[in-house]
Structure formats: structure tokens, C-alpha cells
PDB file of C-alpha atoms in Angstrom:
ATOM      1  CA  MET A1156       0.000   0.000   0.000  1.00  0.00           C
ATOM      2  CA  GLN A1157       1.109   3.533  -0.747  1.00  0.00           C
ATOM      3  CA  ARG A1158       2.567   5.381   2.229  1.00  0.00           C
ATOM      4  CA  LYS A1159       3.723   8.976   2.541  1.00  0.00           C
ATOM      5  CA  ILE A1160       4.968  11.351   5.223  1.00  0.00           C
ATOM      6  CA  ILE A1161       2.591  14.193   6.081  1.00  0.00           C
ATOM      7  CA  THR A1162       2.792  17.135   8.479  1.00  0.00           C
ATOM      8  CA  THR A1163       0.133  17.292  11.204  1.00  0.00           C
ATOM      9  CA  ALA A1164      -1.392  20.451  12.682  1.00  0.00           C
ATOM     10  CA  ASP A1165       1.175  20.812  15.494  1.00  0.00           C
ATOM     11  CA  GLY A1166       4.077  20.652  13.032  1.00  0.00           C
ATOM     12  CA  SER A1167       5.083  17.059  13.777  1.00  0.00           C
ATOM     13  CA  LYS A1168       5.193  14.442  11.012  1.00  0.00           C
ATOM     14  CA  THR A1169       3.359  11.164  10.696  1.00  0.00           C
ATOM     15  CA  ILE A1170       2.889   8.390   8.138  1.00  0.00           C
ATOM     16  CA  GLN A1171      -0.257   8.232   6.042  1.00  0.00           C
ATOM     17  CA  ILE A1172      -1.489   5.034   4.349  1.00  0.00           C
ATOM     18  CA  GLU A1173      -3.165   6.514   1.321  1.00  0.00           C
ATOM     19  CA  ASP A1174      -5.247   3.470   0.341  1.00  0.00           C
ATOM     20  CA  TRP A1175      -6.936   3.525   3.759  1.00  0.00           C
ATOM     21  CA  ASN A1176      -6.914   7.293   4.318  1.00  0.00           C
ATOM     22  CA  GLU A1177      -5.492   6.360   7.714  1.00  0.00           C
ATOM     23  CA  GLN A1178      -2.564   7.876   9.628  1.00  0.00           C
ATOM     24  CA  TYR A1179      -0.234   6.592  12.346  1.00  0.00           C
ATOM     25  CA  HIS A1180      -1.251   9.647  14.410  1.00  0.00           C
ATOM     26  CA  SER A1181      -3.943  12.295  14.461  1.00  0.00           C
ATOM     27  CA  VAL A1182      -3.752  14.866  11.662  1.00  0.00           C
ATOM     28  CA  HIS A1183      -4.615  17.431  14.373  1.00  0.00           C
ATOM     29  CA  GLY A1184      -1.188  16.885  15.945  1.00  0.00           C
ATOM     30  CA  ALA A1185       0.907  13.747  16.320  1.00  0.00           C
ATOM     31  CA  ILE A1186       2.889  14.881  19.364  1.00  0.00           C
ATOM     32  CA  GLN A1187      -0.154  16.506  20.978  1.00  0.00           C
ATOM     33  CA  GLU A1188      -2.189  13.312  20.641  1.00  0.00           C
ATOM     34  CA  ALA A1189       0.558  11.054  21.969  1.00  0.00           C
ATOM     35  CA  ASN A1190       1.208  13.294  24.970  1.00  0.00           C
ATOM     36  CA  HIS A1191      -2.478  13.555  25.829  1.00  0.00           C
ATOM     37  CA  VAL A1192      -3.566   9.939  25.373  1.00  0.00           C
ATOM     38  CA  TYR A1193      -0.524   7.942  26.399  1.00  0.00           C
ATOM     39  CA  ILE A1194       1.685  10.129  28.585  1.00  0.00           C
ATOM     40  CA  LYS A1195      -0.922  12.137  30.515  1.00  0.00           C
ATOM     41  CA  HIS A1196      -3.626   9.483  30.795  1.00  0.00           C
ATOM     42  CA  GLY A1197      -1.352   6.424  30.809  1.00  0.00           C
ATOM     43  CA  LEU A1198       2.147   6.902  32.204  1.00  0.00           C
ATOM     44  CA  LEU A1199       1.446   9.882  34.462  1.00  0.00           C
ATOM     45  CA  PHE A1200      -1.913   8.548  35.637  1.00  0.00           C
ATOM     46  CA  PHE A1201      -0.315   5.299  36.741  1.00  0.00           C
ATOM     47  CA  SER A1202       2.822   6.913  38.176  1.00  0.00           C
ATOM     48  CA  SER A1203       0.639   9.100  40.387  1.00  0.00           C
ATOM     49  CA  GLU A1204      -0.636   5.896  41.966  1.00  0.00           C
ATOM     50  CA  MET A1205       2.773   4.214  42.270  1.00  0.00           C
ATOM     51  CA  LEU A1206       2.964   4.677  46.045  1.00  0.00           C
ATOM     52  CA  ALA A1207      -0.303   2.802  46.388  1.00  0.00           C
ATOM     53  CA  GLN A1208       1.027   0.141  44.023  1.00  0.00           C
ATOM     54  CA  GLN A1209       4.246  -0.118  46.076  1.00  0.00           C
ATOM     55  CA  THR A1210       6.381  -0.373  42.964  1.00  0.00           C
ATOM     56  CA  SER A1211       9.482   1.515  41.921  1.00  0.00           C
ATOM     57  CA  GLU A1212       9.334   0.582  38.232  1.00  0.00           C
ATOM     58  CA  ILE A1213       6.671   0.794  35.540  1.00  0.00           C
ATOM     59  CA  SER A1214       6.260  -1.855  32.862  1.00  0.00           C
ATOM     60  CA  ILE A1215       4.630  -0.592  29.666  1.00  0.00           C
ATOM     61  CA  LEU A1216       3.359  -2.522  26.649  1.00  0.00           C
ATOM     62  CA  GLU A1217       2.775  -0.563  23.459  1.00  0.00           C
ATOM     63  CA  ILE A1218       0.405  -2.035  20.909  1.00  0.00           C
ATOM     64  CA  GLY A1219       1.787  -0.576  17.705  1.00  0.00           C
ATOM     65  CA  PHE A1220       5.398   0.633  18.093  1.00  0.00           C
ATOM     66  CA  GLY A1221       5.109   2.367  14.715  1.00  0.00           C
ATOM     67  CA  THR A1222       7.164   5.551  14.439  1.00  0.00           C
ATOM     68  CA  GLY A1223       8.527   5.226  17.977  1.00  0.00           C
ATOM     69  CA  LEU A1224       6.925   8.517  19.053  1.00  0.00           C
ATOM     70  CA  ASN A1225       5.161   7.082  22.116  1.00  0.00           C
ATOM     71  CA  ALA A1226       8.353   5.357  23.209  1.00  0.00           C
ATOM     72  CA  LEU A1227      10.415   8.528  22.755  1.00  0.00           C
ATOM     73  CA  LEU A1228       7.963  10.653  24.755  1.00  0.00           C
ATOM     74  CA  THR A1229       7.893   8.000  27.487  1.00  0.00           C
ATOM     75  CA  GLN A1230      11.683   7.924  27.669  1.00  0.00           C
ATOM     76  CA  LEU A1231      11.894  11.699  27.924  1.00  0.00           C
ATOM     77  CA  LYS A1232       9.231  11.854  30.647  1.00  0.00           C
ATOM     78  CA  ALA A1233      10.813   8.995  32.605  1.00  0.00           C
ATOM     79  CA  GLU A1234      14.175  10.764  32.552  1.00  0.00           C
ATOM     80  CA  GLU A1235      12.581  14.059  33.544  1.00  0.00           C
ATOM     81  CA  LEU A1236      10.721  12.543  36.511  1.00  0.00           C
ATOM     82  CA  ASN A1237      13.381  10.001  37.476  1.00  0.00           C
ATOM     83  CA  LEU A1238      11.055   7.070  36.852  1.00  0.00           C
ATOM     84  CA  LYS A1239      12.252   3.627  35.831  1.00  0.00           C
ATOM     85  CA  VAL A1240      10.370   2.281  32.822  1.00  0.00           C
ATOM     86  CA  ASN A1241      10.599  -1.137  31.201  1.00  0.00           C
ATOM     87  CA  TYR A1242       9.052  -0.701  27.755  1.00  0.00           C
ATOM     88  CA  VAL A1243       7.939  -3.374  25.293  1.00  0.00           C
ATOM     89  CA  GLY A1244       6.845  -2.229  21.849  1.00  0.00           C
ATOM     90  CA  VAL A1245       5.029  -4.711  19.628  1.00  0.00           C
ATOM     91  CA  GLU A1246       4.961  -4.120  15.892  1.00  0.00           C
ATOM     92  CA  ALA A1247       4.235  -6.499  13.020  1.00  0.00           C
ATOM     93  CA  TYR A1248       5.439  -4.165  10.258  1.00  0.00           C
ATOM     94  CA  PRO A1249       8.342  -1.889  11.258  1.00  0.00           C
ATOM     95  CA  ILE A1250       8.741   1.408   9.431  1.00  0.00           C
ATOM     96  CA  SER A1251      11.531   1.818   6.874  1.00  0.00           C
ATOM     97  CA  SER A1252      14.778   3.694   7.391  1.00  0.00           C
ATOM     98  CA  GLU A1253      13.696   6.126   4.667  1.00  0.00           C
ATOM     99  CA  GLU A1254      10.516   6.928   6.603  1.00  0.00           C
ATOM    100  CA  LEU A1255      12.449   7.310   9.853  1.00  0.00           C
ATOM    101  CA  GLU A1256      14.759   9.892   8.261  1.00  0.00           C
ATOM    102  CA  GLN A1257      11.767  12.110   7.443  1.00  0.00           C
ATOM    103  CA  LEU A1258      10.274  12.156  10.957  1.00  0.00           C
ATOM    104  CA  ASN A1259      10.960  15.408  12.811  1.00  0.00           C
ATOM    105  CA  TYR A1260      10.123  14.520  16.424  1.00  0.00           C
ATOM    106  CA  ALA A1261      13.573  15.337  17.779  1.00  0.00           C
ATOM    107  CA  VAL A1262      13.442  18.796  16.174  1.00  0.00           C
ATOM    108  CA  GLU A1263       9.923  19.505  17.436  1.00  0.00           C
ATOM    109  CA  LEU A1264      10.760  18.250  20.947  1.00  0.00           C
ATOM    110  CA  LYS A1265      14.150  20.041  20.941  1.00  0.00           C
ATOM    111  CA  VAL A1266      16.137  16.929  21.851  1.00  0.00           C
ATOM    112  CA  PRO A1267      19.253  15.411  20.205  1.00  0.00           C
ATOM    113  CA  SER A1268      18.479  13.900  16.809  1.00  0.00           C
ATOM    114  CA  ASP A1269      19.897  10.521  17.759  1.00  0.00           C
ATOM    115  CA  LYS A1270      17.270   9.978  20.491  1.00  0.00           C
ATOM    116  CA  LEU A1271      14.680   8.550  18.093  1.00  0.00           C
ATOM    117  CA  ASN A1272      17.269   6.837  15.918  1.00  0.00           C
ATOM    118  CA  GLN A1273      18.616   4.977  18.932  1.00  0.00           C
ATOM    119  CA  LEU A1274      15.209   3.435  19.615  1.00  0.00           C
ATOM    120  CA  HIS A1275      14.856   2.263  16.030  1.00  0.00           C
ATOM    121  CA  SER A1276      18.414   0.973  15.701  1.00  0.00           C
ATOM    122  CA  CYS A1277      18.011  -1.404  18.651  1.00  0.00           C
ATOM    123  CA  SER A1278      17.830  -5.045  17.624  1.00  0.00           C
ATOM    124  CA  TRP A1279      14.471  -6.761  17.885  1.00  0.00           C
ATOM    125  CA  GLU A1280      13.600  -9.389  20.509  1.00  0.00           C
ATOM    126  CA  GLU A1281      16.313  -8.204  22.925  1.00  0.00           C
ATOM    127  CA  GLU A1282      16.153  -5.825  25.884  1.00  0.00           C
ATOM    128  CA  HIS A1283      18.289  -2.698  25.606  1.00  0.00           C
ATOM    129  CA  LYS A1284      19.190  -0.263  28.360  1.00  0.00           C
ATOM    130  CA  ILE A1285      18.693   3.080  26.642  1.00  0.00           C
ATOM    131  CA  SER A1286      19.311   5.101  29.804  1.00  0.00           C
ATOM    132  CA  GLU A1287      19.174   4.661  33.570  1.00  0.00           C
ATOM    133  CA  ALA A1288      15.462   5.446  33.366  1.00  0.00           C
ATOM    134  CA  PHE A1289      14.429   3.551  30.243  1.00  0.00           C
ATOM    135  CA  LYS A1290      14.789  -0.023  28.986  1.00  0.00           C
ATOM    136  CA  LEU A1291      13.358  -1.056  25.631  1.00  0.00           C
ATOM    137  CA  LYS A1292      12.460  -4.378  24.058  1.00  0.00           C
ATOM    138  CA  LYS A1293      10.910  -4.426  20.587  1.00  0.00           C
ATOM    139  CA  GLN A1294       8.952  -7.489  19.523  1.00  0.00           C
ATOM    140  CA  GLN A1295       8.036  -8.091  15.892  1.00  0.00           C
ATOM    141  CA  GLN A1296       4.799 -10.052  16.093  1.00  0.00           C
ATOM    142  CA  PHE A1297       1.066  -9.871  15.591  1.00  0.00           C
ATOM    143  CA  PHE A1298      -0.976  -8.597  18.530  1.00  0.00           C
ATOM    144  CA  LYS A1299      -2.992 -11.828  18.648  1.00  0.00           C
ATOM    145  CA  ASP A1300       0.211 -13.739  19.426  1.00  0.00           C
ATOM    146  CA  ILE A1301       1.063 -11.824  22.620  1.00  0.00           C
ATOM    147  CA  SER A1302       1.210 -14.342  25.470  1.00  0.00           C
ATOM    148  CA  ALA A1303       2.257 -12.198  28.468  1.00  0.00           C
ATOM    149  CA  GLU A1304       0.330 -12.718  31.691  1.00  0.00           C
ATOM    150  CA  ASN A1305       0.150 -10.364  34.665  1.00  0.00           C
ATOM    151  CA  LYS A1306       3.221  -8.512  33.417  1.00  0.00           C
ATOM    152  CA  PHE A1307       2.417  -4.883  32.564  1.00  0.00           C
ATOM    153  CA  ASP A1308       1.306  -1.847  34.544  1.00  0.00           C
ATOM    154  CA  VAL A1309       0.268   0.189  31.508  1.00  0.00           C
ATOM    155  CA  ILE A1310      -0.815  -0.645  27.961  1.00  0.00           C
ATOM    156  CA  TYR A1311      -0.729   1.965  25.217  1.00  0.00           C
ATOM    157  CA  PHE A1312      -3.323   0.596  22.792  1.00  0.00           C
ATOM    158  CA  ASP A1313      -2.389   2.436  19.606  1.00  0.00           C
ATOM    159  CA  ALA A1314      -3.504   0.108  16.825  1.00  0.00           C
ATOM    160  CA  PHE A1315      -4.898   1.376  13.533  1.00  0.00           C
ATOM    161  CA  GLY A1316      -8.561   2.337  13.805  1.00  0.00           C
ATOM    162  CA  ALA A1317     -11.439  -0.126  13.793  1.00  0.00           C
ATOM    163  CA  ARG A1318     -12.666   1.371  10.513  1.00  0.00           C
ATOM    164  CA  VAL A1319      -9.714  -0.133   8.629  1.00  0.00           C
ATOM    165  CA  GLN A1320      -8.603  -2.997  10.917  1.00  0.00           C
ATOM    166  CA  PRO A1321     -11.638  -4.176  12.920  1.00  0.00           C
ATOM    167  CA  GLU A1322      -9.836  -7.439  13.751  1.00  0.00           C
ATOM    168  CA  LEU A1323      -7.563  -5.491  16.127  1.00  0.00           C
ATOM    169  CA  TRP A1324     -10.491  -4.271  18.231  1.00  0.00           C
ATOM    170  CA  THR A1325     -12.226  -7.547  19.050  1.00  0.00           C
ATOM    171  CA  GLU A1326     -13.066  -9.212  22.352  1.00  0.00           C
ATOM    172  CA  ASP A1327     -10.318 -11.767  21.692  1.00  0.00           C
ATOM    173  CA  ILE A1328      -7.669  -9.043  21.407  1.00  0.00           C
ATOM    174  CA  PHE A1329      -8.842  -7.251  24.536  1.00  0.00           C
ATOM    175  CA  LYS A1330      -8.859 -10.553  26.460  1.00  0.00           C
ATOM    176  CA  ILE A1331      -5.140 -10.757  25.644  1.00  0.00           C
ATOM    177  CA  MET A1332      -4.697  -7.196  26.926  1.00  0.00           C
ATOM    178  CA  TYR A1333      -6.616  -7.957  30.135  1.00  0.00           C
ATOM    179  CA  LYS A1334      -4.477 -11.028  30.767  1.00  0.00           C
ATOM    180  CA  ALA A1335      -1.242  -9.111  30.099  1.00  0.00           C
ATOM    181  CA  LEU A1336      -2.029  -6.411  32.682  1.00  0.00           C
ATOM    182  CA  LYS A1337      -1.282  -6.672  36.371  1.00  0.00           C
ATOM    183  CA  PRO A1338      -4.140  -6.017  38.820  1.00  0.00           C
ATOM    184  CA  ASN A1339      -4.827  -2.258  38.829  1.00  0.00           C
ATOM    185  CA  GLY A1340      -3.065  -1.966  35.499  1.00  0.00           C
ATOM    186  CA  VAL A1341      -4.177   0.691  33.023  1.00  0.00           C
ATOM    187  CA  LEU A1342      -5.052   0.484  29.331  1.00  0.00           C
ATOM    188  CA  THR A1343      -5.344   3.779  27.486  1.00  0.00           C
ATOM    189  CA  THR A1344      -6.382   4.380  23.877  1.00  0.00           C
ATOM    190  CA  TYR A1345      -7.421   7.194  21.565  1.00  0.00           C
ATOM    191  CA  ALA A1346     -10.563   5.237  20.615  1.00  0.00           C
ATOM    192  CA  ALA A1347     -13.938   5.965  22.199  1.00  0.00           C
ATOM    193  CA  ILE A1348     -16.461   3.993  20.137  1.00  0.00           C
ATOM    194  CA  GLY A1349     -19.266   2.356  22.093  1.00  0.00           C
ATOM    195  CA  LYS A1350     -18.464  -1.181  20.970  1.00  0.00           C
ATOM    196  CA  VAL A1351     -14.942  -0.985  22.375  1.00  0.00           C
ATOM    197  CA  ARG A1352     -16.168   0.547  25.633  1.00  0.00           C
ATOM    198  CA  ARG A1353     -18.795  -2.180  26.079  1.00  0.00           C
ATOM    199  CA  THR A1354     -16.256  -4.911  25.307  1.00  0.00           C
ATOM    200  CA  LEU A1355     -13.811  -3.588  27.901  1.00  0.00           C
ATOM    201  CA  ILE A1356     -16.533  -3.397  30.552  1.00  0.00           C
ATOM    202  CA  ALA A1357     -17.717  -6.936  29.749  1.00  0.00           C
ATOM    203  CA  LEU A1358     -14.176  -8.230  30.285  1.00  0.00           C
ATOM    204  CA  GLY A1359     -13.986  -6.695  33.764  1.00  0.00           C
ATOM    205  CA  PHE A1360     -12.332  -3.347  33.167  1.00  0.00           C
ATOM    206  CA  VAL A1361     -13.491  -0.193  34.922  1.00  0.00           C
ATOM    207  CA  VAL A1362     -13.771   2.208  31.986  1.00  0.00           C
ATOM    208  CA  GLU A1363     -13.657   6.011  31.874  1.00  0.00           C
ATOM    209  CA  ARG A1364     -14.522   8.111  28.850  1.00  0.00           C
ATOM    210  CA  LEU A1365     -12.211  11.106  29.007  1.00  0.00           C
ATOM    211  CA  GLU A1366     -11.788  14.290  27.007  1.00  0.00           C
ATOM    212  CA  GLY A1367      -9.926  13.458  23.837  1.00  0.00           C
ATOM    213  CA  PRO A1368      -6.860  15.102  22.307  1.00  0.00           C
ATOM    214  CA  PRO A1369      -7.214  18.060  19.912  1.00  0.00           C
ATOM    215  CA  GLY A1370      -9.668  17.214  17.145  1.00  0.00           C
ATOM    216  CA  LYS A1371     -11.333  14.358  19.042  1.00  0.00           C
ATOM    217  CA  ARG A1372     -14.143  14.617  21.595  1.00  0.00           C
ATOM    218  CA  HIS A1373     -13.376  11.545  23.708  1.00  0.00           C
ATOM    219  CA  MET A1374     -10.912   8.745  24.465  1.00  0.00           C
ATOM    220  CA  LEU A1375     -10.987   5.721  26.766  1.00  0.00           C
ATOM    221  CA  ARG A1376      -9.007   4.650  29.802  1.00  0.00           C
ATOM    222  CA  ALA A1377      -9.632   1.242  31.368  1.00  0.00           C
ATOM    223  CA  VAL A1378      -8.357  -0.091  34.700  1.00  0.00           C
ATOM    224  CA  LYS A1379      -8.115  -3.764  35.614  1.00  0.00           C
ATOM    225  CA  ARG A1380      -9.609  -3.919  39.103  1.00  0.00           C
TER     226      ARG A1380
END
């Protein structure tokens, strides 16, 4: 399928799949969306409860490693707040080196240009210590093949939308997510459609519909109680 790099409303780039009219991030702002959905309502929400969880480290699973933007923002926030994050990014179809060269996240975030490149240059299926605050393991696999149980504190569910890939938003997939989370773990996603909300509730999640990022009315956050 045809892919091209586009500029979103906040100046940051993303990848568009032209045949689907679908983007890796919101056209209203890639960085804005990632910060709102995954950092604010995922990482920071959970870290605010860390004392209650009695844990000194946060384990994060990203569903859709994609451009690496969510991972980069998580690394930067972990280093800023002196958190320790163990990050697993799952991706079936990694982006190309040519696409990576056109992404401008380091420029927009005013960080060294090699920050994003370092995440992408790491070998797959191995854990890498990127910094004292951030460890990364990338796994090239389909989401349906994830077998982790009771392992993660936070899940960034950032799959392509249900309009183009409905098979990624099924009860079977969310059962895998529920199993992968620890008790009191958090799943956060940009999606807010009723079917997804009802599925999460049926599986035992406590679900909140929150204000969405720019250009989107709502998003969902689900906690495994």
C-alpha cells in the first residue's frame, strides 16, 4: 500500500497510508495526541498511583510501536521525573529507514536527533538499556500472538482504527490485553467507540470516557480492578 509522510497540525510528522486514508497519528497533531492519550492518561496517571502500588518501576506494553513517538515521549518523561520504565513495543510491520529519516520529532521536541534513531536501531527481541530510566524491548509479532500474563502496569493501545482494521479491536484481542495487565493496570487508547467501551466493561475493566486530544471529543481509559 502507498505510504507517505505528512505534516500534522502541530508541526510534527506522521505516516499516512493513502489506500486507507489512515494515519499513524492524528492529523490534528501527532505529538499533541501522543502526549495527551498515552503520557498524561497512561504513564502519568499510573505513576501518580505508584505509592499505592508499592512499585518503583513501571512496565509498559505498546500495541503498535510504529514511528517510535510514544516510546520517545515516554523515555523523555521517565528521565525528567526520574522514573524507571521497562518498555515493550510490539509491531508487526516496522517502518523503513527512509521513513524514519523524514520524521521530525527530535526537532519539534528540541532533543538530540539521535534519540529517536537509537530506539529504532536497537535489535528486535532483545532488551536494551537506553538510559538509567528507560529499557526497551521491541517485539516483531502480531498482537494476537502476545502471550504475556500479569506482566504490565500500563498498555498503550495504539492500533490502527477499527474502521480499517476491525480485527484489532475484538473481544479476543482485549482478552489478551486484560491477561497481560497486572491487577490495577491501566489500558489507554485514543478510541472511544461504544463497541470498544462495552467490550472492555464486559471483560472486567473499569472504563472512563475522558476528554480526547485536539480534534477528538473523547478517548478511553480502562483499569483492571
